[in-house]
PDB file of C-alpha atoms in Angstrom:
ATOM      1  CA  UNK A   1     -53.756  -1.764 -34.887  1.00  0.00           C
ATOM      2  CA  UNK A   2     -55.051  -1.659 -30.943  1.00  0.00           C
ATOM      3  CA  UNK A   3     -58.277  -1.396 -30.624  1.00  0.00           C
ATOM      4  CA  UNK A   4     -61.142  -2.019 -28.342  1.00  0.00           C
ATOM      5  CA  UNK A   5     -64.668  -2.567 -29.699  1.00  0.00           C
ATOM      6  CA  UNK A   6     -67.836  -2.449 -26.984  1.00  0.00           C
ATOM      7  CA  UNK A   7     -70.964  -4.554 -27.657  1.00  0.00           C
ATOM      8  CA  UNK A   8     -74.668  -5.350 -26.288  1.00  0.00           C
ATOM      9  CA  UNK A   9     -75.889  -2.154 -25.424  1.00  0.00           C
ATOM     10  CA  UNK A  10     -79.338  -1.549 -25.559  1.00  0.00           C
ATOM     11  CA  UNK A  11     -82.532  -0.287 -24.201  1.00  0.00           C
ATOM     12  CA  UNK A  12     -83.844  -1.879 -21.136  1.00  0.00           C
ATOM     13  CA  UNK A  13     -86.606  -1.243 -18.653  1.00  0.00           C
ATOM     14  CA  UNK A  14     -85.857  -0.887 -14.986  1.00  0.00           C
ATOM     15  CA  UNK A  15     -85.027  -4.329 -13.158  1.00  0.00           C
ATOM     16  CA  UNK A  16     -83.761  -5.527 -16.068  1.00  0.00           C
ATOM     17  CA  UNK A  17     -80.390  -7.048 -17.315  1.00  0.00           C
ATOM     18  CA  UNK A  18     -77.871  -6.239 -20.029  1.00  0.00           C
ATOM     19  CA  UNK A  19     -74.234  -7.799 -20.833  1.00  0.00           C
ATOM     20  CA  UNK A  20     -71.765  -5.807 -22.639  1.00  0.00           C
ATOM     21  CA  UNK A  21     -69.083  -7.185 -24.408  1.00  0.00           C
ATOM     22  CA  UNK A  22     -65.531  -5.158 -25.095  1.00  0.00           C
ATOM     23  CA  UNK A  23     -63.582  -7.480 -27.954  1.00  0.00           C
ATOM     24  CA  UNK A  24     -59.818  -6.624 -28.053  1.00  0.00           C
ATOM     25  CA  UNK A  25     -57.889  -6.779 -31.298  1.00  0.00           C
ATOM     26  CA  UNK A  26     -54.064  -6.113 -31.319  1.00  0.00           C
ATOM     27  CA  UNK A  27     -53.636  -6.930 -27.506  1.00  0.00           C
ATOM     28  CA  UNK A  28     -54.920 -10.224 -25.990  1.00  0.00           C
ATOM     29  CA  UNK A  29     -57.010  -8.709 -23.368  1.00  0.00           C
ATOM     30  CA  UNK A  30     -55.775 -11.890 -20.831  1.00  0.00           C
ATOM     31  CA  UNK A  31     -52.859  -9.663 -20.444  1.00  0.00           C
ATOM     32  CA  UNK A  32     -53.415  -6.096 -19.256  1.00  0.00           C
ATOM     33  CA  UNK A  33     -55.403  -5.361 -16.375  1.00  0.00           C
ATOM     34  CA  UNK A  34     -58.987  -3.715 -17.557  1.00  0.00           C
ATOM     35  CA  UNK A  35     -61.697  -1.438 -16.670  1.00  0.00           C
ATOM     36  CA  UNK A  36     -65.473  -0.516 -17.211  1.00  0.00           C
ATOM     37  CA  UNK A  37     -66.177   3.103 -17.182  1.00  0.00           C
ATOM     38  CA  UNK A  38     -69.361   5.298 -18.300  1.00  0.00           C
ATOM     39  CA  UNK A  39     -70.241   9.043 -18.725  1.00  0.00           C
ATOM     40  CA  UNK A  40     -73.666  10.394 -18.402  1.00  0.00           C
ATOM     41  CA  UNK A  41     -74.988  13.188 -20.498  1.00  0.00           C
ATOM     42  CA  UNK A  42     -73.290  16.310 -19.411  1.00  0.00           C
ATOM     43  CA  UNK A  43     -71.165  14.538 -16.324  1.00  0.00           C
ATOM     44  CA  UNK A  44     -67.412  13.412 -16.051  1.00  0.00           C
ATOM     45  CA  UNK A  45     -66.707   9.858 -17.263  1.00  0.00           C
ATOM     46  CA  UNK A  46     -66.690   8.054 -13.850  1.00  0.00           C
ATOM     47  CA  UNK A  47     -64.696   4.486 -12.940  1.00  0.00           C
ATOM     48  CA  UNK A  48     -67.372   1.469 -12.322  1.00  0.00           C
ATOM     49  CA  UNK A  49     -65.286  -1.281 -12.311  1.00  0.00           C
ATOM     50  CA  UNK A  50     -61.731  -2.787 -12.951  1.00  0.00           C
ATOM     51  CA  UNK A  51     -60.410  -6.820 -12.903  1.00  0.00           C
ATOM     52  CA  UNK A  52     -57.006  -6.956 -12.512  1.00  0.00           C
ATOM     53  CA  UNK A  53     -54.448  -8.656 -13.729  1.00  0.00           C
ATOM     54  CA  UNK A  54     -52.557 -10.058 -11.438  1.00  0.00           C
ATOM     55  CA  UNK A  55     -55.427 -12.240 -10.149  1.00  0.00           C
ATOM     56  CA  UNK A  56     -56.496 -10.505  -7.449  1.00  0.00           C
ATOM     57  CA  UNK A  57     -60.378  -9.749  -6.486  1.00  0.00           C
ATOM     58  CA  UNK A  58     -62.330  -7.350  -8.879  1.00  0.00           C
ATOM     59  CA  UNK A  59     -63.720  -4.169  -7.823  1.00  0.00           C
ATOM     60  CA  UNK A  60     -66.737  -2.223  -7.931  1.00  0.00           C
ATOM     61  CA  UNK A  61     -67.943   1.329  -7.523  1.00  0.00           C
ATOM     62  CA  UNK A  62     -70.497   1.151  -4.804  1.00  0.00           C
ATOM     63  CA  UNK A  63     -73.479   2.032  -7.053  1.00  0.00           C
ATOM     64  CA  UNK A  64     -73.231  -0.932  -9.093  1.00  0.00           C
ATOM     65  CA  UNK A  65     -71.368  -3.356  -6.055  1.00  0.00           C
ATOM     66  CA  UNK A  66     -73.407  -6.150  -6.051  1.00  0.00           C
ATOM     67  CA  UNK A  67     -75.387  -5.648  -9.199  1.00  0.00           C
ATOM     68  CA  UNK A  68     -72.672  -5.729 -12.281  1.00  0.00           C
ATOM     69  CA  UNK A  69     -70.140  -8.701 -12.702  1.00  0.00           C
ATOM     70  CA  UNK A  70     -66.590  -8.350 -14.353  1.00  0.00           C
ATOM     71  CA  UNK A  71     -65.475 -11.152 -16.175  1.00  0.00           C
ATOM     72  CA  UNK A  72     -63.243 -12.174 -19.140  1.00  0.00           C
ATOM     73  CA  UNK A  73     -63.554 -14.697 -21.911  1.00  0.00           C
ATOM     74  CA  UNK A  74     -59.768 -15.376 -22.930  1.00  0.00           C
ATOM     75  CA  UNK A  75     -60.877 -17.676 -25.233  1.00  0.00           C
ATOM     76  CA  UNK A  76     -62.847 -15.167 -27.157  1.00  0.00           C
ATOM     77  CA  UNK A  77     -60.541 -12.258 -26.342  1.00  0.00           C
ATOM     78  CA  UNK A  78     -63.224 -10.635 -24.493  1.00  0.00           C
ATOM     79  CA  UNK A  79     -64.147  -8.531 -21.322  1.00  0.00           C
ATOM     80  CA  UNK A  80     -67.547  -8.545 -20.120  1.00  0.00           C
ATOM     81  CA  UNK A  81     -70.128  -6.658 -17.895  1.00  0.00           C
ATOM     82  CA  UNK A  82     -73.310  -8.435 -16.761  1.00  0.00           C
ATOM     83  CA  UNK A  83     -75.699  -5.768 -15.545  1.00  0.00           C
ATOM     84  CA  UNK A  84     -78.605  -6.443 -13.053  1.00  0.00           C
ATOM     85  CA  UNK A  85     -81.063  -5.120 -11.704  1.00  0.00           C
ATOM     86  CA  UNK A  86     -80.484  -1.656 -13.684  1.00  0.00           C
ATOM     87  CA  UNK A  87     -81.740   1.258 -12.907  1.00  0.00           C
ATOM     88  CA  UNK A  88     -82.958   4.575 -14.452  1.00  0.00           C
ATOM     89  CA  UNK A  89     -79.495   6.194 -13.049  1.00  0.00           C
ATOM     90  CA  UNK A  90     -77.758   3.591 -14.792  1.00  0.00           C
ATOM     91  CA  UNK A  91     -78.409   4.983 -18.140  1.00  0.00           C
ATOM     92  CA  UNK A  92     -74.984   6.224 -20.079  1.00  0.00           C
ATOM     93  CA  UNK A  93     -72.127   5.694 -22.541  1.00  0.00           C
ATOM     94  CA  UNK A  94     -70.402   2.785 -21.765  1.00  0.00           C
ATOM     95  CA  UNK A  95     -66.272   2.400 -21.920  1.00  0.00           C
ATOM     96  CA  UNK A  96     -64.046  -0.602 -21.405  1.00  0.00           C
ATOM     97  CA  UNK A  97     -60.337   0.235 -20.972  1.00  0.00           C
ATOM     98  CA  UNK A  98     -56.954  -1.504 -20.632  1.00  0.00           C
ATOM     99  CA  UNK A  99     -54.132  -0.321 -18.163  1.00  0.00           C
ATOM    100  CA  UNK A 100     -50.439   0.184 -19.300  1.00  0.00           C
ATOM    101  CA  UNK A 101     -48.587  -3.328 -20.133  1.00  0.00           C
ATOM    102  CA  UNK A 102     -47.054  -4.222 -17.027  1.00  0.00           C
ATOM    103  CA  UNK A 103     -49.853  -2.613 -14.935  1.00  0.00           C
ATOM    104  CA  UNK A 104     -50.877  -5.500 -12.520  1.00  0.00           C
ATOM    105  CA  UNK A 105     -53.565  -3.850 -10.202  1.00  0.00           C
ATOM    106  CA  UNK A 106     -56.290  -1.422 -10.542  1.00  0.00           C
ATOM    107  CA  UNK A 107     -56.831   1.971 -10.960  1.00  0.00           C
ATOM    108  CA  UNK A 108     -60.117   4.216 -10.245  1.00  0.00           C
ATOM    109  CA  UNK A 109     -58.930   6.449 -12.177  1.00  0.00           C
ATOM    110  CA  UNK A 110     -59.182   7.469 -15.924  1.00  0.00           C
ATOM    111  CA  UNK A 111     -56.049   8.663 -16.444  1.00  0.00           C
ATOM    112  CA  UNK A 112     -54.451   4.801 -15.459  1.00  0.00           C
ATOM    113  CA  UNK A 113     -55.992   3.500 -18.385  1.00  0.00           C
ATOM    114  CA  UNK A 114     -54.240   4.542 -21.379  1.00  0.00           C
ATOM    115  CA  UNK A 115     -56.526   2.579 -24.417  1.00  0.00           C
ATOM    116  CA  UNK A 116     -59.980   2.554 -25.374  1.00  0.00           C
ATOM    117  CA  UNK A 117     -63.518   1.811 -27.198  1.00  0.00           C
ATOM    118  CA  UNK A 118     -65.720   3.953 -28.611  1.00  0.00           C
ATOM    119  CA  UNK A 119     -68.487   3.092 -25.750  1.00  0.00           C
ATOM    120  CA  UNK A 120     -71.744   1.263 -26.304  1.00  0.00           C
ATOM    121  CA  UNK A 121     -75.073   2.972 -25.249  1.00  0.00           C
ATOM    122  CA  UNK A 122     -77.118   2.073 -22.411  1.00  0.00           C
ATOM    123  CA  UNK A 123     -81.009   3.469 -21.915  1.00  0.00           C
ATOM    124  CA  UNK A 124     -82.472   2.315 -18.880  1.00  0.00           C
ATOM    125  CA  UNK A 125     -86.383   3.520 -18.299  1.00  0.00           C
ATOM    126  CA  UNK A 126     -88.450   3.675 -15.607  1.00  0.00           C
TER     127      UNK A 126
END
């Protein structure tokens, strides 16, 4: 069975870091291209971030440019997002989500991303 599995959310004050985890099981993670979404109470789920597969540079939605890292752990069949310097704003549902097989670059968008996790919680306060 495919599934993706989020970790490490939390409550955190403002300025302060978090790293969440997405574990694959059924599809080695090393081989699709993945993404890092989240939904706020009562808003859209919106694209943050996406590491692709074919080795190119990761991107970021500018809100969290330059304040949350993409990385994997292929050894642990893992995706992670290191949040810094969080804000209030940053406070949501968390989602990590593969692309198609075969999909080698990113998408922004939630329909390019056809599996994922149940979402971990993040409360960020002021």
């Amino acid at each position: 069975q495919v599934q993706l599995v989020e970790s490490g959310g939390g409550s955190v004050q403002a300025g302060g870091s978090l790293t969440l985890s997405c574990t694959g099981s059924g599809l080695s993670l090393a081989s699709y291209t993945m993404g890092w979404f989240r939904q706020r109470p009562g808003e859209e789920r919106e694209w943050i971030g996406c590491i692709p597969l074919s080795g190119g540079q990761t991107h970021y939605e500018n809100s969290v440019k330059d304040r949350f890292t993409i990385s994997r752990d292929n050894a642990k069949n893992t995706l992670n997002l290191q949040m810094n310097r969080l804000k209030p704003e940053d406070t949501a549902q968390y989602f990590c989500a593969a692309r198609p097989s075969g999909y080698i670059d990113c998408s922004t968008f939630r329909s390019g991303y056809t599996t994922w996790g149940q979402g971990t919680q993040v409360a960020v306060s002021s």
